[in-house]
Coordinates of N, CA and C in Angstrom, one line a residue:
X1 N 108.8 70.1 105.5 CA 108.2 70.1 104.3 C 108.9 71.1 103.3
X2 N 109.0 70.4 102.1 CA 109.7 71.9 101.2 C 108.8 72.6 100.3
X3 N 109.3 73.4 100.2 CA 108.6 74.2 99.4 C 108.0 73.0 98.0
X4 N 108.6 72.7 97.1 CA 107.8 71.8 96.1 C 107.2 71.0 96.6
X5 N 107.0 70.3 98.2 CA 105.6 69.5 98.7 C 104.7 70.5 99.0
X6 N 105.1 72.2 99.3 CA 104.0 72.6 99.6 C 103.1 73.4 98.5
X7 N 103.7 73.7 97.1 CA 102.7 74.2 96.5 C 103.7 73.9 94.8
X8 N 103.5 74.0 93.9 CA 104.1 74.1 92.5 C 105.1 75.5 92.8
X9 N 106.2 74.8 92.2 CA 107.0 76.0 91.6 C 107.5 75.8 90.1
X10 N 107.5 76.8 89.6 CA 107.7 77.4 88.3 C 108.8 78.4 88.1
X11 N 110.0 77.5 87.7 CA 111.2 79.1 87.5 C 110.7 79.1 85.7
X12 N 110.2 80.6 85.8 CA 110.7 81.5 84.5 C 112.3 81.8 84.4
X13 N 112.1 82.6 82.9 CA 113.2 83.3 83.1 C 113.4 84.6 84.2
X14 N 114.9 85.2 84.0 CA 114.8 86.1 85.2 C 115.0 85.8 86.5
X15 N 115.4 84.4 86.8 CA 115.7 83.9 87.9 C 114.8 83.8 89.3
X16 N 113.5 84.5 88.4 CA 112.5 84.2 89.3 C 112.0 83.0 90.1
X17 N 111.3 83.1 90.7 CA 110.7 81.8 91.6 C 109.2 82.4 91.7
X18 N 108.0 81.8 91.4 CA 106.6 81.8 91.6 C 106.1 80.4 92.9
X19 N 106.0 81.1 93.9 CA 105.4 79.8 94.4 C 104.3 79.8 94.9
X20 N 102.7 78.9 94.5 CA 102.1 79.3 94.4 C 101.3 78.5 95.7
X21 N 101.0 79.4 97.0 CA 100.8 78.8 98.5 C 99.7 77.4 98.1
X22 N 99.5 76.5 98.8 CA 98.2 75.7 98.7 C 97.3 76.5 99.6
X23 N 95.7 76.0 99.6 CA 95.0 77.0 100.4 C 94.7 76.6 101.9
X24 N 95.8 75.4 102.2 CA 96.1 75.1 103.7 C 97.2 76.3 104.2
X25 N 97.7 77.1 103.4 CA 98.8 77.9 103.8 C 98.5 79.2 103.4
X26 N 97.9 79.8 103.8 CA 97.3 81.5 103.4 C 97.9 82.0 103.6
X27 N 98.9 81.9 105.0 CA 99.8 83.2 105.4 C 99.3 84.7 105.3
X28 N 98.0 85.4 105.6 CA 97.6 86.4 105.6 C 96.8 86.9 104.8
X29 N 96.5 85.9 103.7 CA 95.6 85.9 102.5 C 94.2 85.5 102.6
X30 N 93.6 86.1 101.9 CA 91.9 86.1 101.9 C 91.7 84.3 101.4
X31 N 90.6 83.7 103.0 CA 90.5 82.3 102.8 C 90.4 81.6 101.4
X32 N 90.7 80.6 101.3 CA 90.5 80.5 99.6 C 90.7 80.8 98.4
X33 N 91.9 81.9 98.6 CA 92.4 82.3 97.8 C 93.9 81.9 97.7
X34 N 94.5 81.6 96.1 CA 95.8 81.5 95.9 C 96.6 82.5 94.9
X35 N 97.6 83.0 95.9 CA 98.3 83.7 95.2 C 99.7 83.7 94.9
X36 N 100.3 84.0 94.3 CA 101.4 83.9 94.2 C 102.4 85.1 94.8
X37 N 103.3 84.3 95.3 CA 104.6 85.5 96.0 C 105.6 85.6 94.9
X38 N 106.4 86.2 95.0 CA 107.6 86.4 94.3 C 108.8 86.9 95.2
X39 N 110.2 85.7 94.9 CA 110.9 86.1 95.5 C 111.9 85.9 94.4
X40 N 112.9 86.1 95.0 CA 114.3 86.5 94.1 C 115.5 84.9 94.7
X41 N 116.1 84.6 94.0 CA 116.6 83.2 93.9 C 118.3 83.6 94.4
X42 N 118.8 85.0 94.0 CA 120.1 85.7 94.7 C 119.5 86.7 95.2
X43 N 120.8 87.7 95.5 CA 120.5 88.8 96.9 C 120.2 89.7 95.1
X44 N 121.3 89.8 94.1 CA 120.9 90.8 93.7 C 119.9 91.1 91.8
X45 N 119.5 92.1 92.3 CA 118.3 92.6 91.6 C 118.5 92.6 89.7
X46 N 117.6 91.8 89.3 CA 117.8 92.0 87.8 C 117.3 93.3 87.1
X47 N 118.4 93.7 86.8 CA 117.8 95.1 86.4 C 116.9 95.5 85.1
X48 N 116.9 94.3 84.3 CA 116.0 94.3 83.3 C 115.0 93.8 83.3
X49 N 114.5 92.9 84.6 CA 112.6 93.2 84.8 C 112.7 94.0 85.6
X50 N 113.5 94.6 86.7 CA 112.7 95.7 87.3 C 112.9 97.0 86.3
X51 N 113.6 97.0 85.4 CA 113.4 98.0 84.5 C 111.6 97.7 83.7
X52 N 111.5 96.8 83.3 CA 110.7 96.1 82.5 C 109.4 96.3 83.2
X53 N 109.1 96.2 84.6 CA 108.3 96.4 85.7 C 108.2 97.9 85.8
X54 N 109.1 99.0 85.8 CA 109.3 100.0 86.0 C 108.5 100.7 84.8
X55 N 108.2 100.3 83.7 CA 108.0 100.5 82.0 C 106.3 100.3 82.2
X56 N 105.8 99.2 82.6 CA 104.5 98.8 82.8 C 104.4 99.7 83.7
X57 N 104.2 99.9 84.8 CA 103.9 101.4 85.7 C 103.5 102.1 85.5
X58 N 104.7 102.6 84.6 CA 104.4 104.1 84.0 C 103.3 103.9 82.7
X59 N 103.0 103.0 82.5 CA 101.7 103.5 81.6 C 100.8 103.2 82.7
X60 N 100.4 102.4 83.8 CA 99.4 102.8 84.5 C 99.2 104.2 85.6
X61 N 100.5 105.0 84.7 CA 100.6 106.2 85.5 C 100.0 107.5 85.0
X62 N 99.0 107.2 84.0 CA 98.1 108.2 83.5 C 96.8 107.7 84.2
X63 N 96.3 108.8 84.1 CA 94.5 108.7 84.8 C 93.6 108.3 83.6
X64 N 93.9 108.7 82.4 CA 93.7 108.3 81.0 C 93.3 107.4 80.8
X65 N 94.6 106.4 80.3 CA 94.6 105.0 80.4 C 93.5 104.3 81.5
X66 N 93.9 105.0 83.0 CA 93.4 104.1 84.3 C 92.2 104.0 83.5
X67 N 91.5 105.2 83.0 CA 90.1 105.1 83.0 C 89.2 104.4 81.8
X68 N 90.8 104.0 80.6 CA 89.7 103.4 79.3 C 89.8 101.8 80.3
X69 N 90.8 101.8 80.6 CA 91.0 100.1 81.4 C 90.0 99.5 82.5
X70 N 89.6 100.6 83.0 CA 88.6 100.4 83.8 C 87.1 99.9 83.1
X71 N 87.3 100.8 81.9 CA 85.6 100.9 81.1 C 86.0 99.9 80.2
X72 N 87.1 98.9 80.1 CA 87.4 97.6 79.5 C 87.1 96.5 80.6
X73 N 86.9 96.6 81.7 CA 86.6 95.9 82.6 C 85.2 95.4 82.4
X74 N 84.3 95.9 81.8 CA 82.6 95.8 81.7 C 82.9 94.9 80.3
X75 N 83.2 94.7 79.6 CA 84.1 93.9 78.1 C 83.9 94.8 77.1
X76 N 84.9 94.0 76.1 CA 85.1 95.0 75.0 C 84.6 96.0 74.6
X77 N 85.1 96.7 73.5 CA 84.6 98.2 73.5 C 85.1 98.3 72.0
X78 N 84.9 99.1 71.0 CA 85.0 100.3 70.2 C 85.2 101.2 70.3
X79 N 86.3 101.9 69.6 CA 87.1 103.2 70.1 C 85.8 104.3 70.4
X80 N 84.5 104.5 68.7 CA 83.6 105.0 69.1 C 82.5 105.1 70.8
X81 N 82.6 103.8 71.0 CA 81.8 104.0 72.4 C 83.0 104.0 73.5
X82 N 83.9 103.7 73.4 CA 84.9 104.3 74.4 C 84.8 105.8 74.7
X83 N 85.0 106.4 73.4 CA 85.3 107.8 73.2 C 83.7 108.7 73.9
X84 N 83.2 108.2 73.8 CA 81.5 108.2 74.2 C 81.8 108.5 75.4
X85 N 81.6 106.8 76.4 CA 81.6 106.0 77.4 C 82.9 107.4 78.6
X86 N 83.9 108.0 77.9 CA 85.1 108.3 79.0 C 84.3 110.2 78.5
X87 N 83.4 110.5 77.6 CA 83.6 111.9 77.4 C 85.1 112.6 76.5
X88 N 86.0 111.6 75.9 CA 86.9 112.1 74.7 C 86.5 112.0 73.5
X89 N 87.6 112.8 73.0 CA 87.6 112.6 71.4 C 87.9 111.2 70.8
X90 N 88.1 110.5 69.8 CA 88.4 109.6 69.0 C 89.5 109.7 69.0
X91 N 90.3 110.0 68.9 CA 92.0 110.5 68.3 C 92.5 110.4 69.7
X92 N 92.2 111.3 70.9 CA 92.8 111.1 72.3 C 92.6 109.1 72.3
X93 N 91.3 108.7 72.7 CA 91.3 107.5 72.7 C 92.4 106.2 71.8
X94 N 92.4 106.7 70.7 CA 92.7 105.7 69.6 C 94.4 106.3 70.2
X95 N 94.9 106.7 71.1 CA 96.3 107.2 71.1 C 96.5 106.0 72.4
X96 N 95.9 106.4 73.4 CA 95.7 106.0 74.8 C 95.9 104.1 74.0
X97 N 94.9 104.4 73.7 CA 94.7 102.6 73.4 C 96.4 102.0 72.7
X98 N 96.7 102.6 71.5 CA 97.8 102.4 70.8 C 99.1 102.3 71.8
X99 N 99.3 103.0 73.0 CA 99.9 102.9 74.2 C 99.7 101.5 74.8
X100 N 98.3 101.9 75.1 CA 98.4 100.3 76.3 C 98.4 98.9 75.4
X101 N 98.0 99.0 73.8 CA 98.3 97.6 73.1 C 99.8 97.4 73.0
X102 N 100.4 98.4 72.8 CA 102.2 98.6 73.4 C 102.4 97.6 74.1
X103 N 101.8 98.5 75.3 CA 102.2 97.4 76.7 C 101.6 95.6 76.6
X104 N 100.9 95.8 75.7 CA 100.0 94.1 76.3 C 98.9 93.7 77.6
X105 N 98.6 95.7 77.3 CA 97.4 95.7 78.1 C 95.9 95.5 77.7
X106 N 96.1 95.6 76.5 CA 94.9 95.5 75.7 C 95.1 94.7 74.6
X107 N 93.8 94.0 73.8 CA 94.1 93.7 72.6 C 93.1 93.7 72.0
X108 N 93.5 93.7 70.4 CA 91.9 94.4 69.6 C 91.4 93.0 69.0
X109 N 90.2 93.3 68.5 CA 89.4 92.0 68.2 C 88.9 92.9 66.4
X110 N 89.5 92.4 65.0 CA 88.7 92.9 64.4 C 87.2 92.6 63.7
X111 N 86.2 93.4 63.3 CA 85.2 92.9 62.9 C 84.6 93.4 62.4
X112 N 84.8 93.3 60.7 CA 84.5 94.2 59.9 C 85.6 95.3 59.4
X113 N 85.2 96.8 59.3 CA 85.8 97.9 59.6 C 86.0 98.1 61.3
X114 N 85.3 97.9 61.7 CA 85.3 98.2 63.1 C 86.6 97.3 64.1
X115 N 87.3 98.1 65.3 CA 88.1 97.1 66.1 C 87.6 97.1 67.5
X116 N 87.7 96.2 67.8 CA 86.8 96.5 69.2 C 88.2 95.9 70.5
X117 N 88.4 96.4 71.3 CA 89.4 96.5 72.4 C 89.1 95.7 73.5
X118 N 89.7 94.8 74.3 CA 89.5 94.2 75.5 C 90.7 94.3 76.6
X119 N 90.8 93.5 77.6 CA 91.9 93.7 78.3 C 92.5 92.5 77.9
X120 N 93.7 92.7 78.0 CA 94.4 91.5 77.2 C 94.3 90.1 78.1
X121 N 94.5 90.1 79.6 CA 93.9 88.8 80.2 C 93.3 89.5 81.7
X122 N 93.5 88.3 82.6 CA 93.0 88.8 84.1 C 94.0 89.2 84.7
X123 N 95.6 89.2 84.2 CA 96.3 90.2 85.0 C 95.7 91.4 85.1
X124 N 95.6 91.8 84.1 CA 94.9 93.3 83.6 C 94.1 93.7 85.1
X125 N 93.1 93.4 84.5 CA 92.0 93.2 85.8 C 92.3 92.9 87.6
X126 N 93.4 92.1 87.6 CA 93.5 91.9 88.8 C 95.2 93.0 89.2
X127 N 95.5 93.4 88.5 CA 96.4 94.8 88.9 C 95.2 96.1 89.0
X128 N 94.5 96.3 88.1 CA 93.6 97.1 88.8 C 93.0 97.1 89.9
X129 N 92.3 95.9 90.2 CA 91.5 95.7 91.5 C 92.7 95.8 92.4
X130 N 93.8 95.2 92.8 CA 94.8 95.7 93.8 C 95.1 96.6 93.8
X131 N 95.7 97.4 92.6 CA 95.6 99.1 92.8 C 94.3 99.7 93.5
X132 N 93.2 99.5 93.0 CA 91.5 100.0 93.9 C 91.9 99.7 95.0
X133 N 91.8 98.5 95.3 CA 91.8 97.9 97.1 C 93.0 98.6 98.0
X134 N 94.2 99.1 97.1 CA 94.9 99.3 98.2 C 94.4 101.1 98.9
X135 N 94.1 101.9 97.3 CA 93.9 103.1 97.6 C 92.5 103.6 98.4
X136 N 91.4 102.5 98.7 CA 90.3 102.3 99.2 C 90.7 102.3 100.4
X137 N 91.8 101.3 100.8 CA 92.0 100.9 102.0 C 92.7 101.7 102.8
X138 N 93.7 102.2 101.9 CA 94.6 103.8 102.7 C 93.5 105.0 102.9
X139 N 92.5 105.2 102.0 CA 91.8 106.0 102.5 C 91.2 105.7 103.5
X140 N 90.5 105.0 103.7 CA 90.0 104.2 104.8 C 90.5 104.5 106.5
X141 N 92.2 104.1 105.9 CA 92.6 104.1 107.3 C 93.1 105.3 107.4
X142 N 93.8 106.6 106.7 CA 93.7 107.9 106.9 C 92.2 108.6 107.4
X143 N 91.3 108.1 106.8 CA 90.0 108.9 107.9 C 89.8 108.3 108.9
X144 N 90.0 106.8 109.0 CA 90.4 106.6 110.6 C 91.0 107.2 111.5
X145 N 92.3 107.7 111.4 CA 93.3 108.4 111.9 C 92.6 109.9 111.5
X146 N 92.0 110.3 110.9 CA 91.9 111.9 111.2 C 90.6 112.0 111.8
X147 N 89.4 110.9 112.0 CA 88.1 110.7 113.0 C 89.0 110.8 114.4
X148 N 89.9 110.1 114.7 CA 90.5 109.1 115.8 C 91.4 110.4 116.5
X149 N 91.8 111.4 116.0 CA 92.9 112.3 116.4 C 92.0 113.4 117.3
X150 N 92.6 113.5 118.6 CA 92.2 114.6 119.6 C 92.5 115.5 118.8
X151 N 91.8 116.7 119.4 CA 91.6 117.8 118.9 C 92.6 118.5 120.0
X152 N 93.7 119.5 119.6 CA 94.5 119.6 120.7 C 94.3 121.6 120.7
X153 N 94.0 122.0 122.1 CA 94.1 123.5 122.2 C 94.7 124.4 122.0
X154 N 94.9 125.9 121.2 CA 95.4 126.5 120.3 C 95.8 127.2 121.7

């Protein structure tokens, strides 16, 4: 069976390949769930999405951000109840935000005078929850391993 009998493929640009498993083929994934792999179509690396990938990162490399993104998860917002909602000023917020609408992490909704902020789709959302899940899960298994370790005599 080939790969296009066994699920859609989609070349973007970037030489990528998206192949998206059917849910007869989990390969290690949560039942019923489809996700997509990414693999590379040559051996070598394009350096302007992993540059491009490298760029996105680093704005989820503030605790800042992590945390207006997070408080966009519950929906939209206003810089005023953000600024509330996280314990900042207006001006820190309305900076943070101006950042992640950069990225196309967020986008505003206007209404009125007022703009009110969301996450720009379910990527958003679902990079966060796998960032959560993995650092839950390392915690998890580091207290395992430090419950699990003999105690050795001095």
């Amino acid at each position: 069976m080939t790969n296009a009998e066994k699920g859609t493929i989609i070349k973007p640009t970037y030489e990528y390949v998206f192949i998206y498993r059917t849910e007869d083929e989990p390969h290690g994934e949560r039942q019923g769930q489809k996700r997509s792999h990414l693999r590379r179509e040559s051996d070598e690396p394009n350096i302007e999405v992993l540059y491009d990938l490298s760029e996105l990162f680093k704005v989820f490399g503030d605790s800042t951000r992590i945390r207006i993104l997070t408080a966009l998860t519950a929906g939209e917002m206003c810089v005023l109840h953000l600024a509330e909602h996280l314990d900042m000023g207006q001006s820190a917020v309305s900076h943070q935000l101006r950042i992640l609408r950069a990225a196309g992490l967020v986008r505003p909704r206007r209404s009125g005078k007022t703009v009110y902020y969301a996450l720009d789709d379910d990527h958003v959302r679902e990079i966060l929850e796998s960032g959560l899940e993995h650092i839950l899960h390392k915690q998890q298994y580091l207290s395992l391993i430090h419950i699990s370790e003999p105690t050795r005599p001095y």
